[in-house]
Short mmCIF file of C-alpha atoms and ligand atoms in Angstrom, two decimals:
data_model
loop_
_atom_site.label_atom_id
_atom_site.label_comp_id
_atom_site.label_asym_id
_atom_site.label_seq_id
_atom_site.Cartn_x
_atom_site.Cartn_y
_atom_site.Cartn_z
CA UNK A 619 131.78 126.83 63.86
CA UNK A 620 130.18 123.61 62.63
CA UNK A 621 131.02 120.02 63.50
CA UNK A 622 131.30 118.10 60.24
CA UNK A 623 131.62 114.37 59.50
CA UNK A 624 132.91 113.53 56.02
CA UNK A 625 133.15 109.99 54.68
CA UNK A 626 135.31 109.12 51.67
CA UNK A 627 134.70 105.77 49.93
CA UNK A 628 137.17 103.37 48.33
CA UNK A 629 137.48 105.03 44.92
CA UNK A 630 137.93 108.44 46.53
CA UNK A 631 141.00 107.15 48.42
CA UNK A 632 142.00 104.59 45.76
CA UNK A 633 145.49 105.97 44.99
CA UNK A 634 148.06 108.29 46.63
CA UNK A 635 146.96 111.32 44.57
CA UNK A 636 143.33 110.68 45.52
CA UNK A 637 144.30 110.57 49.19
CA UNK A 638 146.07 113.91 48.67
CA UNK A 639 142.89 115.24 47.05
CA UNK A 640 140.92 114.13 50.13
CA UNK A 641 143.54 115.73 52.39
CA UNK A 642 143.17 119.07 50.57
CA UNK A 643 139.37 118.98 50.76
CA UNK A 644 139.42 118.13 54.44
CA UNK A 645 141.91 120.89 55.19
CA UNK A 646 139.78 123.41 53.31
CA UNK A 647 136.78 122.38 55.38
CA UNK A 648 138.73 122.87 58.59
CA UNK A 649 140.24 126.17 57.45
CA UNK A 650 136.72 127.42 56.68
CA UNK A 651 136.23 127.24 60.45
CA UNK A 652 134.83 123.76 61.03
CA UNK A 653 135.79 120.86 63.29
CA UNK A 654 136.20 117.82 61.07
CA UNK A 655 135.92 114.08 61.60
CA UNK A 656 136.79 112.06 58.50
CA UNK A 657 135.77 108.42 58.00
CA UNK A 658 137.64 106.53 55.29
CA UNK A 659 137.19 103.19 53.54
CA UNK A 660 139.90 100.85 52.39
CA UNK A 661 141.50 101.86 49.07
CA UNK A 662 139.34 100.49 46.25
CA UNK A 663 139.89 96.79 45.60
CA UNK A 664 141.78 96.23 48.85
CA UNK A 665 138.96 94.51 50.76
CA UNK A 666 138.22 92.23 47.79
CA UNK A 667 141.91 91.37 47.50
CA UNK A 668 142.16 90.54 51.19
CA UNK A 669 139.20 88.16 50.78
CA UNK A 670 140.95 86.52 47.82
CA UNK A 671 144.15 86.16 49.84
CA UNK A 672 142.28 84.47 52.66
CA UNK A 673 140.79 81.97 50.20
CA UNK A 674 144.27 81.12 48.96
CA UNK A 675 145.37 79.90 52.36
CA UNK A 676 142.14 78.52 53.74
CA UNK A 677 138.92 76.97 52.43
CA UNK A 678 136.99 78.05 55.50
CA UNK A 679 138.68 80.85 57.40
CA UNK A 680 136.94 81.72 60.65
CA UNK A 681 134.93 84.94 60.75
CA UNK A 682 137.12 86.17 63.60
CA UNK A 683 140.29 85.92 61.52
CA UNK A 684 138.50 87.46 58.52
CA UNK A 685 137.71 90.50 60.66
CA UNK A 686 141.32 90.83 61.84
CA UNK A 687 142.36 90.66 58.17
CA UNK A 688 139.71 92.93 56.61
CA UNK A 689 140.09 95.67 59.20
CA UNK A 690 143.65 96.24 57.98
CA UNK A 691 142.34 97.81 54.75
CA UNK A 692 140.85 100.80 56.51
CA UNK A 693 143.77 100.98 58.92
CA UNK A 694 146.11 101.57 55.99
CA UNK A 695 143.97 104.43 54.70
CA UNK A 696 143.66 106.28 58.01
CA UNK A 697 147.42 106.42 58.45
CA UNK A 698 148.03 107.53 54.84
CA UNK A 699 145.31 110.20 55.02
CA UNK A 700 146.62 111.58 58.31
CA UNK A 701 150.17 111.63 56.88
CA UNK A 702 149.00 113.48 53.75
CA UNK A 703 147.21 116.13 55.81
CA UNK A 704 150.19 116.59 58.12
CA UNK A 705 152.47 116.89 55.10
CA UNK A 706 150.30 119.78 53.88
CA UNK A 707 150.79 121.58 57.16
CA UNK A 708 147.58 120.43 58.82
CA UNK A 709 147.14 118.61 62.12
CA UNK A 710 145.53 115.21 61.74
CA UNK A 711 145.48 112.01 63.73
CA UNK A 712 144.40 108.51 62.72
CA UNK A 713 141.88 106.69 64.92
CA UNK A 714 140.91 103.00 64.63
CA UNK A 715 137.33 101.87 65.20
CA UNK A 716 138.26 100.72 68.70
CA UNK A 717 140.03 103.99 69.52
CA UNK A 718 136.93 105.84 68.26
CA UNK A 719 134.91 103.98 70.92
CA UNK A 720 132.81 101.95 68.47
CA UNK A 721 131.53 98.97 70.46
CA UNK A 722 129.77 96.20 68.56
CA UNK A 723 128.15 92.86 69.23
CA UNK A 724 130.25 89.76 68.56
CA UNK A 725 128.77 88.73 65.20
CA UNK A 726 132.00 88.75 63.22
CA UNK A 727 131.89 90.06 59.60
CA UNK A 728 128.47 91.65 60.10
CA UNK A 729 128.60 93.11 63.59
CA UNK A 730 126.01 95.60 64.80
CA UNK A 731 127.04 98.76 66.61
CA UNK A 732 125.92 98.52 70.22
CA UNK A 733 127.31 101.79 71.49
CA UNK A 734 129.75 104.58 70.70
CA UNK A 735 131.70 106.50 73.33
CA UNK A 736 133.22 109.35 71.35
CA UNK A 737 135.29 110.72 74.25
CA UNK A 738 138.61 110.28 72.51
CA UNK A 739 137.36 111.88 69.28
CA UNK A 740 136.02 114.85 71.25
CA UNK A 741 139.34 115.27 73.01
CA UNK A 742 141.29 115.23 69.74
CA UNK A 743 138.86 117.73 68.20
CA UNK A 744 139.22 120.03 71.19
CA UNK A 745 142.98 119.85 70.75
CA UNK A 746 142.59 121.05 67.13
CA UNK A 747 143.13 117.72 65.36
CA UNK A 748 141.30 116.49 62.30
CA UNK A 749 140.29 112.94 63.32
CA UNK A 750 140.68 110.32 60.61
CA UNK A 751 138.56 107.35 61.67
CA UNK A 752 138.74 103.86 60.13
CA UNK A 753 135.38 102.92 58.65
CA UNK A 754 133.82 99.45 58.71
CA UNK A 755 135.37 98.31 62.00
CA UNK A 756 134.66 98.20 65.71
CA UNK A 757 135.48 96.12 68.74
CA UNK A 758 133.49 93.98 71.12
CA UNK A 759 133.41 94.71 74.83
CA UNK A 760 135.93 91.87 75.16
CA UNK A 761 138.34 93.63 72.80
CA UNK A 762 137.79 91.49 69.68
CA UNK A 763 138.05 93.27 66.32
CA UNK A 764 134.82 93.18 64.29
CA UNK A 765 133.65 94.49 60.92
CA UNK A 766 130.25 95.91 60.02
CA UNK A 767 129.39 94.15 56.75
CA UNK A 768 130.35 95.18 53.20
CA UNK A 769 129.96 98.88 52.59
CA UNK A 770 130.12 99.37 56.38
CA UNK A 771 132.12 102.59 56.32
CA UNK A 772 128.84 104.35 55.51
CA UNK A 773 127.50 103.04 58.81
CA UNK A 774 130.58 104.21 60.71
CA UNK A 775 130.09 107.74 59.35
CA UNK A 776 126.38 107.93 60.15
CA UNK A 777 126.85 106.42 63.60
CA UNK A 778 129.67 108.80 64.52
CA UNK A 779 127.64 111.75 63.22
CA UNK A 780 124.81 110.66 65.53
CA UNK A 781 127.13 110.08 68.50
CA UNK A 782 128.93 113.43 68.32
CA UNK A 783 125.77 115.29 67.23
CA UNK A 784 127.45 116.58 64.09
CA UNK A 785 125.93 119.55 62.30
CA UNK A 786 126.60 117.99 58.89
CA UNK A 787 127.23 114.48 57.65
CA UNK A 788 128.61 114.27 54.13
CA UNK A 789 129.17 110.99 52.25
CA UNK A 790 131.68 111.53 49.45
CA UNK A 791 131.77 108.97 46.67
CA UNK A 792 132.49 108.53 42.95
CA UNK A 793 129.09 109.74 41.69
CA UNK A 794 127.45 113.14 42.15
CA UNK A 795 124.75 111.79 44.44
CA UNK A 796 121.93 109.28 44.42
CA UNK A 797 120.59 108.82 40.92
CA UNK A 798 117.20 107.66 39.67
CA UNK A 799 119.02 104.43 38.78
CA UNK A 800 122.65 103.30 38.83
CA UNK A 801 124.13 105.44 36.03
CA UNK A 802 126.24 102.46 34.98
CA UNK A 803 122.98 100.70 34.06
CA UNK A 804 120.81 103.60 32.86
CA UNK A 805 123.04 106.28 31.31
CA UNK A 806 120.13 108.80 31.30
CA UNK A 807 119.69 108.50 35.07
CA UNK A 808 119.35 111.83 36.81
CA UNK A 809 120.67 113.01 40.16
CA UNK A 810 117.95 113.19 42.81
CA UNK A 811 118.04 116.39 44.89
CA UNK A 812 116.16 115.15 47.94
CA UNK A 813 115.12 111.63 48.93
CA UNK A 814 113.33 110.26 52.01
CA UNK A 815 115.08 107.71 54.25
CA UNK A 816 112.44 105.09 53.43
CA UNK A 817 112.96 105.48 49.70
CA UNK A 818 116.74 105.15 49.91
CA UNK A 819 116.33 102.24 52.32
CA UNK A 820 114.13 100.39 49.80
CA UNK A 821 116.54 101.22 46.98
CA UNK A 822 119.63 100.23 48.95
CA UNK A 823 118.11 96.96 50.10
CA UNK A 824 116.98 96.08 46.57
CA UNK A 825 120.37 96.42 44.94
CA UNK A 826 121.33 100.13 44.76
CA UNK A 827 124.61 99.74 46.62
CA UNK A 828 125.39 103.46 46.63
CA UNK A 829 124.79 103.40 50.42
CA UNK A 830 124.91 100.40 52.74
CA UNK A 831 121.27 99.71 53.64
CA UNK A 832 122.05 99.29 57.35
CA UNK A 833 123.56 102.76 57.42
CA UNK A 834 120.34 104.24 56.02
CA UNK A 835 118.32 102.33 58.60
CA UNK A 836 120.55 103.75 61.32
CA UNK A 837 120.23 107.30 59.92
CA UNK A 838 116.45 106.96 59.91
CA UNK A 839 116.33 105.59 63.46
CA UNK A 840 118.55 108.30 64.91
CA UNK A 841 117.32 111.07 62.59
CA UNK A 842 120.66 111.86 60.99
CA UNK A 843 120.16 113.78 57.75
CA UNK A 844 123.08 113.41 55.35
CA UNK A 845 124.25 114.39 51.90
CA UNK A 846 125.69 112.01 49.28
CA UNK A 847 128.03 113.83 46.89
CA UNK A 848 131.15 113.53 44.78
CA UNK A 849 134.72 113.75 46.06
CA UNK A 850 135.84 114.82 42.58
CA UNK A 851 133.92 118.11 42.26
CA UNK A 852 132.03 120.62 44.39
CA UNK A 853 128.52 120.01 42.99
CA UNK A 854 125.66 119.75 45.48
CA UNK A 855 124.67 116.13 45.99
CA UNK A 856 121.55 114.39 47.25
CA UNK A 857 120.04 115.24 50.62
CA UNK A 858 118.67 112.23 52.49
CA UNK A 859 116.22 113.11 55.23
CA UNK A 860 112.89 112.53 56.90
CA UNK A 861 109.84 112.51 54.74
CA UNK A 862 108.08 115.83 54.10
CA UNK A 863 104.65 116.23 52.44
CA UNK A 864 106.12 117.61 49.17
CA UNK A 865 108.15 114.45 48.63
CA UNK A 866 104.97 112.42 48.02
CA UNK A 867 104.27 114.29 44.79
CA UNK A 868 106.79 112.16 42.93
CA UNK A 869 105.31 108.70 42.39
CA UNK A 870 108.50 106.83 41.48
CA UNK A 871 111.76 108.20 42.84
CA UNK A 872 114.09 105.54 41.53
CA UNK A 873 114.68 102.16 39.97
CA UNK A 874 116.91 99.47 41.52
CA UNK A 875 118.48 96.41 40.05
CA UNK A 876 119.68 93.33 41.88
CA UNK A 877 121.58 90.75 39.86
CA UNK A 878 122.90 87.32 40.86
CA UNK A 879 119.59 86.05 42.15
CA UNK A 880 118.31 82.50 42.05
CA UNK A 881 114.83 80.98 42.21
CA UNK A 882 113.70 77.72 43.74
CA UNK A 883 110.30 76.12 43.13
CA UNK A 884 108.87 73.33 45.25
CA UNK A 885 106.02 71.67 43.40
CA UNK A 886 103.12 69.82 44.98
CA UNK A 887 103.47 71.06 48.53
CA UNK A 888 100.54 69.55 50.48
CA UNK A 889 98.07 72.34 51.22
CA UNK A 890 97.89 71.97 54.97
CA UNK A 891 98.85 74.04 58.01
CA UNK A 892 102.52 73.82 58.92
CA UNK A 893 103.95 72.85 55.50
CA UNK A 894 105.35 76.31 54.69
CA UNK A 895 106.55 76.62 58.26
CA UNK A 896 108.60 73.40 58.01
CA UNK A 897 110.29 74.61 54.83
CA UNK A 898 111.07 78.16 55.88
CA UNK A 899 112.06 77.34 59.46
CA UNK A 900 114.66 74.93 58.08
CA UNK A 901 115.97 77.62 55.72
CA UNK A 902 116.09 80.15 58.49
CA UNK A 903 117.94 77.73 60.78
CA UNK A 904 120.49 77.30 57.97
CA UNK A 905 120.83 81.12 57.78
CA UNK A 906 119.62 81.26 54.18
CA UNK A 907 118.29 84.74 53.47
CA UNK A 908 115.10 84.47 51.41
CA UNK A 909 113.77 87.41 49.43
CA UNK A 910 110.53 87.12 47.41
CA UNK A 911 108.13 84.25 48.24
CA UNK A 912 105.15 83.28 46.11
CA UNK A 913 102.64 80.52 46.83
CA UNK A 914 100.07 79.48 44.24
CA UNK A 915 96.38 78.85 44.93
CA UNK A 916 95.88 75.25 45.82
CA UNK A 917 94.58 72.81 43.22
CA UNK A 918 93.52 69.31 44.29
CA UNK A 919 95.03 69.72 47.75
CA UNK A 920 98.49 70.86 46.79
CA UNK A 921 100.26 74.03 45.80
CA UNK A 922 103.58 75.26 44.40
CA UNK A 923 105.87 77.51 46.44
CA UNK A 924 108.61 79.56 44.78
CA UNK A 925 111.15 81.82 46.41
CA UNK A 926 114.26 83.76 45.50
CA UNK A 927 117.60 84.36 47.15
CA UNK A 928 121.14 85.35 46.35
CA UNK A 929 122.70 82.91 43.91
CA UNK A 930 125.46 82.05 46.39
CA UNK A 931 122.85 80.57 48.72
CA UNK A 932 121.52 78.11 46.12
CA UNK A 933 123.90 75.31 47.03
CA UNK A 934 122.82 75.27 50.66
CA UNK A 935 119.15 74.86 49.73
CA UNK A 936 119.40 71.25 48.51
CA UNK A 937 121.12 69.89 51.64
CA UNK A 938 118.74 71.81 53.84
CA UNK A 939 115.44 70.81 52.22
CA UNK A 940 115.75 67.38 50.57
CA UNK A 941 114.83 65.39 53.66
CA UNK A 942 112.03 67.70 54.72
CA UNK A 943 110.37 67.69 51.29
CA UNK A 944 110.24 63.87 51.31
CA UNK A 945 108.82 63.92 54.81
CA UNK A 946 105.99 66.33 53.99
CA UNK A 947 105.30 64.64 50.63
CA UNK A 948 106.24 67.55 48.35
CA UNK A 949 107.82 67.25 44.90
CA UNK A 950 111.53 67.65 44.13
CA UNK A 951 113.16 71.10 44.08
CA UNK A 952 113.49 72.94 40.79
CA UNK A 953 116.44 75.35 40.92
CA UNK A 954 117.01 78.21 38.50
CA UNK A 955 119.74 80.83 38.50
CA UNK A 956 120.35 83.59 36.00
CA UNK A 957 117.55 85.74 37.34
CA UNK A 958 117.46 89.29 38.66
CA UNK A 959 115.13 91.66 40.47
CA UNK A 960 113.95 95.02 39.24
CA UNK A 961 112.28 97.37 41.73
CA UNK A 962 110.61 100.74 41.35
CA UNK A 963 110.48 102.78 44.55
CA UNK A 964 108.69 105.92 45.69
CA UNK A 965 106.69 107.11 48.70
CA UNK A 966 104.25 108.70 46.23
CA UNK A 967 102.94 105.17 45.55
CA UNK A 968 101.02 105.39 48.82
CA UNK A 969 98.73 108.01 47.32
CA UNK A 970 98.85 107.22 43.60
CA UNK A 971 97.44 104.24 41.74
CA UNK A 972 98.36 102.63 38.43
CA UNK A 973 102.09 102.22 39.10
CA UNK A 974 102.08 98.44 38.72
CA UNK A 975 100.04 98.65 35.50
CA UNK A 976 102.47 101.15 34.02
CA UNK A 977 105.51 99.04 34.91
CA UNK A 978 103.99 95.81 33.59
CA UNK A 979 102.90 97.51 30.36
CA UNK A 980 106.41 98.86 29.72
CA UNK A 981 108.01 95.46 30.39
CA UNK A 982 105.38 93.64 28.31
CA UNK A 983 105.87 95.92 25.32
CA UNK A 984 109.62 95.42 25.63
CA UNK A 985 109.21 91.63 25.60
CA UNK A 986 110.42 91.17 29.20
CA UNK A 987 108.68 88.26 30.89
CA UNK A 988 107.75 88.69 34.56
CA UNK A 989 108.32 85.55 36.62
CA UNK A 990 107.32 86.81 40.06
CA UNK A 991 105.88 90.00 41.54
CA UNK A 992 106.23 91.42 45.02
CA UNK A 993 105.00 94.71 46.42
CA UNK A 994 105.30 96.86 49.52
CA UNK A 995 103.64 100.17 50.30
CA UNK A 996 106.36 102.08 48.44
CA UNK A 997 107.86 99.46 46.10
CA UNK A 998 106.93 97.16 43.22
CA UNK A 999 109.48 94.49 42.42
CA UNK A 1000 109.55 91.94 39.62
CA UNK A 1001 111.75 88.90 39.11
CA UNK A 1002 112.91 88.52 35.53
CA UNK A 1003 115.59 86.82 33.46
CA UNK A 1004 119.01 88.32 34.31
CA UNK A 1005 119.95 88.71 30.65
CA UNK A 1006 117.11 91.25 30.29
CA UNK A 1007 117.80 93.31 33.41
CA UNK A 1008 119.57 96.27 31.80
CA UNK A 1009 116.91 96.55 29.12
CA UNK A 1010 114.17 96.28 31.76
CA UNK A 1011 115.73 98.96 33.98
CA UNK A 1012 115.90 101.33 31.02
CA UNK A 1013 112.27 100.57 30.08
CA UNK A 1014 111.05 101.20 33.63
CA UNK A 1015 113.12 104.36 33.91
CA UNK A 1016 111.60 105.66 30.70
CA UNK A 1017 108.04 104.62 31.58
CA UNK A 1018 108.10 106.74 34.73
CA UNK A 1019 109.68 109.74 33.02
CA UNK A 1020 112.79 109.65 35.21
CA UNK A 1021 115.31 110.56 32.50
CA UNK A 1022 117.22 113.82 32.29
CA UNK A 1023 115.08 116.75 31.18
P1 ADP B 203 132.11 104.13 47.81
O1 ADP B 203 133.34 103.34 47.50
O2 ADP B 203 132.33 105.61 47.74
O3 ADP B 203 131.42 103.69 49.06
P2 ADP B 203 130.26 102.61 46.21
O4 ADP B 203 130.93 101.91 45.07
O5 ADP B 203 129.91 101.83 47.41
O6 ADP B 203 131.15 103.88 46.59
O7 ADP B 203 128.94 103.35 45.68
C1 ADP B 203 128.98 104.20 44.58
C2 ADP B 203 128.49 103.43 43.35
O8 ADP B 203 127.13 103.05 43.56
C3 ADP B 203 128.43 104.26 42.08
O9 ADP B 203 129.66 104.24 41.39
C4 ADP B 203 127.30 103.61 41.28
O10 ADP B 203 127.73 102.80 40.23
C5 ADP B 203 126.59 102.73 42.30
N1 ADP B 203 125.13 102.97 42.35
C6 ADP B 203 124.18 102.01 42.40
N2 ADP B 203 122.97 102.55 42.41
C7 ADP B 203 123.12 103.89 42.38
C8 ADP B 203 122.23 104.99 42.38
N3 ADP B 203 120.90 104.82 42.42
N4 ADP B 203 122.75 106.24 42.35
C9 ADP B 203 124.09 106.43 42.32
N5 ADP B 203 124.97 105.42 42.31
C10 ADP B 203 124.51 104.16 42.33
N1 LIG B 204 136.09 98.35 52.77
C1 LIG B 204 134.79 97.83 53.08
C2 LIG B 204 134.16 97.19 51.83
O1 LIG B 204 134.78 97.20 50.77
C3 LIG B 204 133.88 98.86 53.70
C4 LIG B 204 133.53 100.04 52.83
O2 LIG B 204 134.20 100.32 51.83
O3 LIG B 204 132.57 100.73 53.18
O4 LIG B 204 133.09 96.67 51.92
MG1 MG B 205 130.13 102.05 49.47
#
């Protein structure tokens, strides 16, 4: 008898008939002789609607109240899923994040899991229940409700799988697995059979929102292999696991796209120790998350610094930096939105050369101008005009031969 954790995302529980579909699948898994813990998301659109509601009554709701509000989405789904299973003659019980023993830090809206005591889940499983756990939520040691950041139900599933030492962890979603690129952007994208944690982590943190990046980080840290697959069919999905030597044979595993980026350039930054530190310490103190940073070679004692971030952060930049730029004698900020990031990812890049050249050639031939370049051991990313991102993703996908056979 295996211990199985299954997670169903928002689309998979998006309507009553979909919840009944989940209930049937879960029951089949139990009737095949397994113990089952199910993690569910809010029904699709519910979390976004709750955020909109909050904005209608408050311009600046506190993060604590946002967590109390947002956690209700998942709480609705656990009750409905348990009811559907019970209606079909099964034995299910709903469990909130707190009841599941998920203890987090106190950073509301993006809390980190500090500890899980799965005693209650174990007891329910021993009593023959299917446990339906609310994704995305936990509680502090002081009893405050917290949430784990957007897409956080993935993290709940992986963390519970680690805590109860599950034999299998299955993430059910609305695509057949992890694809070489988001199939909504590149229709020829192909399902990947096996991917290393590091590759999915790079993809997830550069825009492929098929899994929450923190959940992949957690899976890597605690060595939790998992499978991403569809809740609408029984096809095998994508196995995500530790790297094995064979995985390095593929140079580029996938292409990621991140829209809604913005770029800021600071001209004439004096080329002296401490200038960059003043700028980026101020941004960090203002909690602005910076992505790609490029500094030019210095000419006549000054240099230009450009960096990118999410477009929503752009407004904060002016208030944060204006004073400091005057103080250090730099030029005025030049802000630009309407840009996006394209990344190609693969652990094979460690042992193969020529990846950057191939990407740049494909983009050049397609008339896509590269504004910035950033690389890691297993990723090459370029910043380009947002209007060209779909075309660029398709060009990159084609250049690395990732399309369906
Ligand atoms: P869930 O609600 O099940 O958590 P998400 O909407 O969070 O599902 O993630 C699934 C979506 O991720 C897919 O519908 C797809 O459009 C998108 N996606 C982005 N990148 C990829 C990729 N590389 N492979 C598969 N899906 C991707
Ligand atoms: N409901 C949450 C969100 O929409 C968590 C999740 O679906 O994973 O972000
Ligand atoms: Mg998701």
